[in-house]
Amino acid sequence: MAEEKLCTRTEDFAEWYNQLVIRSELADYAPVRGCMVVRPYGWALWENITSWLDREFKETGHVNAAFPTLIPMSFFEKEKEHVEGFSPQLAVVTHGGGEKLEEPLAMRPTSETIIGHMYSKWVKSWRDLPLLIVQWGSVLRWEIRTKLFLRTSEFYWHEGHTAHATKDEALEETYRILDIYERFCLEQAAIPAIKGTKSESERFPGAQITTSIEAMMWDKRALQSGTSHYFGQNFARAFEIQYLDKNNALQYCETTSWAISSRIIGAMIMVHGDDQGLVLPPRLAPIQAVIVPIYKNDAEKGKVMEVADRVFKELKDAGIRLKMDDRENVSSGFKFNDWEMRGVPIRVEIGPKDVEKGSVALARRDKPGKEGKSFVPQDGLAGTVKQLLVEIQDSLLKRATEYRDANIHDPKNYEELKKVVQDGWAFSHWCESAECEAKVKEEAKATTRNIPFNQTEKEGTCIVCGKPSKRKVYFGRAY
Ligand SMILES: [Zn+2]
C-alpha cells in the first residue's frame, strides 16, 4: 500500500486528500455514486469521536433514542423554509412491496419533522419539559459533487433535538452544545475551531439563529465543523408541540437542534495531515502506538520478541491503544511508511542493539525524521509514552492555532479583502446586509463564516459598503 509515494499537498491538495483517505484505509467508494464505505480503521476513529460526545451529552442530561429513516413527504411541507431548503436534496421512496405508495416517503435528510411530530404527542405539560433527545445514525442528502467524508449523499452524525418551555432555556441549550463542540475540537481533535453566529443567508432552513464552529484547513479554506440551531417556535407551531404551563394556559415550546457529522474526520485529515499521510491527534487515534520489532535472523528474533512482547503488555496494561506489527512478509521500512500513512502518533522500534542497551527508539508522527526520534530506557516506558502522547496532542493544537492565526488577515479595504480571501480568511467589519454578503460571494467566491461572540473591538464601517458596522465577521472560501 505504501509503496508509491503520496502526491504532495502543494502539488494537488484535493488529490492528496483523495489518495490519503483510500490508502490509509479510512474509507472507500461505494458502488452507489456519492455514497461511502467507512472502513474499520475509519469507523474506529469515528467511535472515539462519538464516545466522547455521547458522554458529554449524557452528562448534560440528554438521552438517546432512534427514529425511523422514512418520513412522510407531507411532514416536510409543514415548515415552509425547511421544505424549500431540503427539497432539492431529498431521495424519495415511491414504491414498497411492489406497489406504488399512497404517499411518497422521504429518506431522512435530517429529522426535525418526524421528531417534531412525535414531540407533539409526548409533550403535554410543563412537567414534560425540557425534552432532550439525541439520535445517532445516518441521513441522506442527494449530492452531485461528492468527496469522501466532506460531502457524501449518506453520512453519519448525531442530531440533538430539544424542546423547552422558554426562549431563555432554548437559547442556553443552543450555546451549551456549541461550547461542547468547541471543547471537542480543541481538546480532542486539536482543531482550533472558532464559534460564532451564522449570517441570515447561511442559516439552517427554518432556524431563527444558527451558530457554528468554523475551522481552517491546510489549504486555508474554511470547514463548517458543527452547528447548533435555535428554532424559536417555528417547528413547535408547524408540528403543534404545545404544553400547559403552570397557570394551565396552552403554550408553544421553543426548540433546538444540533449536529456534528463524519465531516469532522475530513477536518482532522486536512488540518493535521502531511505529505507522508495522516497525522491523528493521540486522544482520538484508534492506534496510539505501534511496536515494530526489528531483526535479521532467528537468534535476534528470539531476543527482540521477548522484549517486544513484554513492552506490549506493559503499554497495553497502562491503557495505551496499541498494535504489534510482527508481519514477516514486509520490511521494516515498509512498516514505517505504512503506519506513517495511517497517522499513528508513536512508533516504538525495538532492535538487537536496543535489547542490549535496555532501550527502545520512539518516533513521533507529528515530527518526521531525526527531529522526532528519541532513544529512551525500557524502564518506565509506559509513563514515557503517555507523556509523549500528551506532548504530541498539545503540539498539534499549537501548530494548527499558529497556522490559523497567521492566515487570518485584517484587510484595509474591499480590494484587499478580495485578494486575501483567495489564500486565507479576512476578519472584517460588515454591515450585516445580504447585498454586501452576496457581493463578496460573487466577486471573491468567499462567504461569511461566522460572527464570533464577545468581540472586543469597537464599532467600525463595513468593508464592502462603508456603512456603520457593529461587529466583525470572518470571510473565507469554504468547503
Ligand atoms: Zn455593507
XYZ file of C-alpha atoms and ligand atoms in Angstrom:
480
model
C 0.000 0.000 0.000
C 2.692 2.474 0.911
C 4.974 1.608 -1.996
C 4.085 4.532 -4.217
C 4.612 7.965 -2.758
C 1.595 10.033 -1.922
C 1.143 13.125 -4.058
C 2.125 16.180 -2.017
C -0.260 18.777 -0.638
C 1.425 21.519 -2.649
C 1.182 19.558 -5.913
C -2.540 18.944 -5.628
C -4.298 19.234 -2.300
C -7.577 17.714 -3.492
C -5.803 14.714 -4.983
C -3.588 14.349 -1.882
C -6.781 14.170 0.191
C -8.482 11.599 -2.047
C -5.436 9.311 -2.164
C -4.865 9.621 1.559
C -8.391 8.609 2.552
C -8.144 5.484 0.374
C -4.565 4.495 1.244
C -4.914 4.993 4.981
C -7.986 2.719 4.727
C -10.326 5.175 6.411
C -12.981 4.856 3.723
C -13.692 3.644 0.210
C -16.059 4.491 -2.616
C -19.379 2.645 -2.590
C -20.997 1.137 -5.690
C -23.701 3.811 -5.467
C -22.293 7.130 -6.600
C -21.982 9.659 -3.810
C -22.007 7.109 -1.021
C -19.025 5.974 1.017
C -17.967 2.883 2.855
C -16.353 3.696 6.186
C -13.706 1.022 6.697
C -12.873 -0.428 10.138
C -9.973 1.994 10.719
C -12.185 4.972 9.883
C -15.019 3.608 11.980
C -12.731 3.102 14.987
C -11.792 6.768 14.692
C -15.479 7.713 14.446
C -16.241 5.607 17.532
C -13.641 7.533 19.539
C -15.252 10.786 18.398
C -18.786 9.641 19.170
C -17.983 8.113 22.544
C -16.535 11.406 23.839
C -19.524 13.383 22.583
C -22.019 10.795 23.850
C -20.533 11.050 27.334
C -20.717 14.856 27.299
C -24.337 14.810 26.130
C -25.323 12.352 28.835
C -23.554 14.400 31.489
C -25.643 17.391 30.443
C -28.923 15.497 30.788
C -29.510 14.212 27.258
C -30.783 10.734 26.381
C -30.508 8.698 23.177
C -33.378 7.344 21.043
C -33.952 6.163 17.468
C -36.449 7.494 14.920
C -37.273 5.983 11.509
C -35.331 6.620 8.289
C -38.520 7.104 6.271
C -40.520 10.308 6.709
C -43.915 11.055 5.087
C -43.465 13.739 2.415
C -46.303 15.773 3.869
C -44.216 16.385 7.027
C -41.733 18.456 5.050
C -44.434 20.746 3.736
C -45.407 21.836 7.244
C -42.444 24.196 7.655
C -42.064 26.429 4.590
C -38.357 27.283 4.808
C -37.476 23.737 5.781
C -39.143 22.225 2.701
C -37.573 24.833 0.397
C -34.155 24.157 1.873
C -34.260 20.393 1.662
C -36.464 19.581 -1.384
C -33.589 19.644 -3.894
C -31.679 17.071 -1.837
C -34.445 14.610 -0.994
C -34.345 10.963 -2.061
C -37.929 9.738 -2.227
C -39.324 6.231 -1.963
C -42.386 5.843 -4.202
C -42.807 2.060 -4.206
C -42.872 -0.565 -1.480
C -43.536 -4.300 -1.728
C -44.012 -3.941 -5.478
C -46.808 -1.391 -5.181
C -46.994 2.337 -5.574
C -47.306 4.042 -2.197
C -50.260 6.290 -1.468
C -47.932 8.859 -0.009
C -44.283 9.023 -1.059
C -41.738 8.696 1.752
C -38.553 10.704 2.021
C -35.289 9.207 3.192
C -34.488 11.496 6.132
C -32.122 14.364 5.272
C -32.466 15.454 8.925
C -35.158 14.607 11.474
C -36.757 17.838 12.749
C -40.093 16.937 11.159
C -40.547 13.398 12.388
C -39.191 14.224 15.831
C -41.417 17.326 15.968
C -44.385 15.097 15.144
C -43.532 12.725 17.993
C -42.806 15.553 20.436
C -46.314 16.933 19.829
C -47.629 13.595 21.122
C -45.265 13.343 24.075
C -45.295 16.874 25.429
C -48.423 17.727 27.421
C -47.430 19.746 30.439
C -44.565 21.936 31.657
C -43.564 18.893 33.695
C -42.587 17.070 30.470
C -40.008 19.732 29.650
C -37.248 20.034 28.765
C -37.147 17.101 26.360
C -33.518 16.411 25.451
C -33.102 13.619 22.892
C -30.140 12.670 20.708
C -30.309 10.335 17.733
C -27.165 8.643 16.352
C -27.339 7.416 12.787
C -27.064 8.370 9.157
C -29.019 10.710 6.896
C -29.269 11.070 3.136
C -28.951 14.265 1.086
C -28.620 13.838 -2.671
C -25.311 15.322 -3.789
C -23.882 15.786 -7.269
C -20.250 16.590 -6.451
C -19.039 14.382 -3.650
C -15.861 13.898 -1.635
C -15.288 11.182 0.958
C -16.198 12.378 4.496
C -16.603 16.004 3.396
C -19.648 15.652 1.205
C -21.350 12.336 0.564
C -25.025 11.641 -0.036
C -25.290 9.456 3.020
C -23.279 10.481 6.058
C -23.097 9.660 9.756
C -23.860 12.016 12.611
C -25.757 12.634 15.771
C -28.693 15.008 15.756
C -29.826 16.513 19.025
C -33.429 17.711 19.236
C -34.656 19.543 22.295
C -37.899 21.190 23.389
C -38.077 23.801 26.136
C -40.662 25.900 27.947
C -38.929 29.237 27.479
C -36.817 31.088 24.966
C -34.052 31.591 27.516
C -33.769 27.876 28.190
C -33.689 27.034 24.480
C -31.012 29.651 23.827
C -28.999 28.399 26.778
C -29.166 24.891 25.295
C -28.093 26.122 21.841
C -24.962 27.740 23.289
C -24.257 24.927 25.781
C -23.983 22.479 22.902
C -21.827 24.860 20.870
C -19.460 25.017 23.855
C -19.271 21.210 23.923
C -18.470 21.229 20.193
C -15.762 23.826 20.679
C -14.258 21.834 23.523
C -14.362 18.682 21.431
C -12.405 20.411 18.671
C -9.826 21.938 20.990
C -9.291 19.108 23.465
C -9.871 16.035 21.332
C -9.386 16.859 17.643
C -6.675 19.509 18.275
C -8.531 21.832 15.903
C -8.777 25.488 16.969
C -12.325 25.996 15.695
C -13.969 29.392 16.105
C -17.512 29.630 17.391
C -19.987 32.283 16.372
C -23.309 33.104 14.735
C -24.045 32.439 11.066
C -25.435 35.168 8.829
C -29.103 35.051 7.865
C -28.359 33.622 4.411
C -26.228 30.830 5.880
C -28.827 29.749 8.430
C -30.260 26.254 8.620
C -33.664 26.168 6.835
C -36.249 27.007 9.490
C -33.854 28.277 12.171
C -34.016 31.699 13.817
C -30.383 31.511 14.927
C -27.713 29.189 13.591
C -24.399 29.038 15.403
C -21.364 27.174 14.144
C -17.784 26.221 14.757
C -15.521 27.023 11.806
C -12.094 25.537 11.243
C -9.270 26.471 8.890
C -7.891 23.669 6.745
C -4.300 23.416 5.458
C -5.331 24.992 2.125
C -6.772 27.864 4.215
C -10.326 27.078 3.251
C -12.958 27.052 5.955
C -14.881 23.982 7.021
C -18.081 24.362 8.992
C -17.444 21.628 11.541
C -20.564 21.650 13.702
C -23.799 23.601 14.055
C -26.295 24.354 16.806
C -29.656 25.907 15.879
C -32.299 27.831 17.794
C -35.706 27.487 16.129
C -37.827 29.697 18.341
C -41.379 28.411 17.901
C -41.121 27.733 14.134
C -41.193 23.958 14.392
C -43.384 23.958 17.504
C -46.085 25.859 15.556
C -45.659 23.712 12.426
C -45.980 20.489 14.425
C -48.124 21.728 17.317
C -45.657 20.999 20.076
C -47.605 22.585 22.949
C -47.708 22.332 26.719
C -49.892 23.529 29.561
C -47.948 25.979 31.693
C -48.230 26.331 35.482
C -51.321 28.536 35.035
C -52.941 25.898 32.826
C -52.548 28.015 29.708
C -51.533 26.361 26.406
C -48.078 27.471 25.171
C -45.842 26.630 22.231
C -42.467 25.085 23.002
C -39.135 26.570 21.967
C -36.937 24.034 20.170
C -33.310 23.499 19.124
C -31.353 21.048 17.023
C -27.609 20.488 16.593
C -25.105 18.173 14.943
C -21.549 17.181 14.247
C -21.143 14.755 11.355
C -18.486 12.408 9.986
C -17.278 15.521 8.116
C -15.176 16.221 11.201
C -12.907 13.342 10.099
C -12.271 15.283 6.875
C -11.362 18.302 9.004
C -8.845 16.292 11.029
C -7.256 14.968 7.836
C -6.968 18.426 6.271
C -5.768 20.241 9.394
C -3.100 17.792 10.597
C -2.129 15.572 7.635
C 1.253 15.954 5.919
C 2.977 14.686 2.775
C 3.620 11.278 4.396
C -0.037 10.771 5.202
C -2.449 11.099 8.059
C -1.474 12.661 11.408
C -4.018 11.751 14.063
C -4.414 13.505 17.396
C -3.486 10.952 20.116
C -6.756 11.335 22.057
C -8.787 10.111 19.065
C -6.300 7.862 17.248
C -7.581 4.255 17.030
C -3.982 3.116 17.484
C -1.851 5.419 19.656
C 1.409 3.489 19.362
C 2.700 0.729 17.122
C 5.547 -1.573 18.100
C 7.860 -2.593 15.261
C 10.328 -5.361 16.219
C 13.462 -5.344 14.029
C 15.676 -8.425 13.490
C 17.655 -10.224 10.790
C 17.758 -13.846 11.917
C 16.119 -16.294 14.299
C 18.664 -15.702 17.072
C 17.940 -11.948 17.013
C 14.229 -12.588 16.647
C 14.106 -14.587 19.880
C 15.739 -11.837 21.932
C 13.876 -8.959 20.280
C 10.453 -10.580 20.521
C 10.932 -11.313 24.192
C 11.388 -7.589 24.874
C 8.719 -6.571 22.349
C 6.137 -8.846 23.987
C 6.973 -7.541 27.443
C 6.788 -3.911 26.270
C 3.477 -4.634 24.516
C 1.977 -5.972 27.731
C 3.228 -3.044 29.816
C 1.884 -0.420 27.438
C -1.422 -2.219 26.995
C -1.869 -2.556 30.751
C -1.266 1.184 31.030
C -4.324 1.745 28.789
C -2.473 2.752 25.616
C -4.252 1.760 22.378
C -1.613 -0.425 20.825
C -0.631 -2.562 17.855
C 2.244 -5.028 17.436
C 3.411 -5.156 13.813
C 5.125 -8.541 13.644
C 4.399 -9.131 9.961
C 7.126 -11.330 8.461
C 6.422 -10.661 4.798
C 7.277 -6.957 4.683
C 10.382 -4.916 5.538
C 10.726 -2.557 8.496
C 10.881 0.372 6.078
C 7.565 -0.679 4.585
C 6.052 -0.880 8.055
C 7.318 2.593 8.970
C 5.728 4.096 5.847
C 2.542 2.142 6.389
C 1.965 3.433 9.925
C 3.005 6.927 8.948
C 0.369 6.814 6.230
C -2.230 5.848 8.840
C -1.168 8.615 11.206
C -0.295 6.530 14.285
C 1.143 9.081 16.774
C 4.080 6.998 18.099
C 6.198 4.220 16.644
C 8.188 2.075 19.082
C 11.176 0.414 17.370
C 12.960 -2.448 19.099
C 16.110 -3.978 17.536
C 19.003 -6.154 18.795
C 21.003 -3.085 19.923
C 18.039 -1.800 21.911
C 17.769 -5.179 23.622
C 21.451 -4.958 24.661
C 21.142 -1.375 25.903
C 17.778 -1.826 27.608
C 16.328 0.935 25.445
C 13.820 1.465 22.621
C 13.569 4.056 19.862
C 10.479 6.272 19.801
C 9.453 8.094 16.625
C 6.724 10.694 16.825
C 4.460 11.090 13.820
C 3.991 14.836 14.079
C 7.739 15.412 13.623
C 9.037 13.178 10.829
C 12.716 12.263 10.570
C 15.503 12.697 13.109
C 13.841 15.597 14.903
C 11.066 13.378 16.185
C 13.201 10.408 17.176
C 14.420 9.668 20.689
C 16.072 6.726 22.455
C 14.602 6.023 25.853
C 15.016 3.352 28.563
C 12.688 0.362 28.601
C 12.225 1.013 32.300
C 9.194 3.219 32.844
C 8.329 3.136 29.138
C 4.555 3.311 29.707
C 4.970 6.630 31.518
C 7.297 7.957 28.822
C 4.879 7.027 26.036
C 1.901 8.536 27.859
C 3.810 11.770 28.388
C 4.784 11.862 24.730
C 1.165 11.352 23.650
C 0.204 14.426 25.685
C 3.065 16.405 24.119
C 2.012 15.417 20.610
C -1.611 16.335 21.300
C -0.566 19.783 22.593
C 1.888 20.366 19.803
C -0.746 19.598 17.118
C -3.135 22.135 18.614
C -0.391 24.727 18.944
C 0.736 24.246 15.358
C -2.814 24.440 13.996
C -3.557 27.559 16.064
C -0.435 29.352 14.870
C -1.240 28.409 11.292
C -4.801 29.681 11.608
C -3.747 32.961 13.214
C -1.030 33.556 10.643
C -3.617 33.226 7.884
C -6.385 35.443 9.239
C -5.975 38.910 7.762
C -7.253 42.364 8.530
C -7.633 43.904 5.057
C -7.653 47.701 4.855
C -10.259 47.951 2.100
C -12.519 45.911 -0.155
C -9.882 45.472 -2.889
C -7.512 43.979 -0.327
C -10.251 41.750 1.086
C -10.848 40.217 -2.344
C -7.150 39.338 -2.515
C -6.603 37.950 0.967
C -9.575 35.582 0.908
C -8.009 33.749 -2.042
C -5.400 32.376 0.357
C -6.670 32.906 3.896
C -9.537 34.410 5.867
C -10.425 38.029 6.423
C -11.767 39.299 9.740
C -13.604 42.462 8.838
C -16.434 44.770 9.729
C -19.627 44.039 7.832
C -22.947 45.887 7.931
C -24.810 42.520 8.015
C -26.713 43.285 4.808
C -27.385 40.468 2.370
C -26.285 42.729 -0.515
C -22.737 43.164 0.745
C -22.508 39.469 1.597
C -23.695 38.494 -1.906
C -21.210 40.882 -3.482
C -18.261 39.218 -1.713
C -19.579 35.801 -2.679
C -19.960 36.832 -6.308
C -16.705 38.734 -6.705
C -14.336 36.841 -4.392
C -16.037 33.414 -4.049
C -15.851 33.875 -0.283
C -18.728 33.546 2.163
C -19.288 34.850 5.644
C -18.229 32.058 8.004
C -19.489 33.334 11.345
C -19.672 36.335 13.631
C -17.662 35.414 16.737
C -19.022 36.179 20.196
C -17.557 38.642 22.714
C -15.896 40.936 20.238
C -13.617 43.406 21.954
C -13.088 45.743 19.023
C -15.056 48.945 18.657
C -17.701 49.617 16.045
C -16.447 50.355 12.562
C -17.540 50.592 8.953
C -18.486 47.796 6.552
C -15.515 46.783 4.430
C -17.791 46.455 1.395
C -20.139 49.472 1.504
C -18.680 51.742 4.186
C -21.875 51.922 6.245
C -21.680 51.612 10.063
C -20.986 48.126 11.414
C -21.293 46.847 14.964
C -19.409 43.580 14.640
C -16.748 41.845 12.598
C -17.253 38.644 10.628
C -14.928 36.030 9.158
C -14.902 35.824 5.362
C -13.327 32.816 3.696
C -13.668 30.353 0.870
C -15.338 27.248 2.213
C -15.803 23.554 1.589
Zn -22.138 46.742 3.841
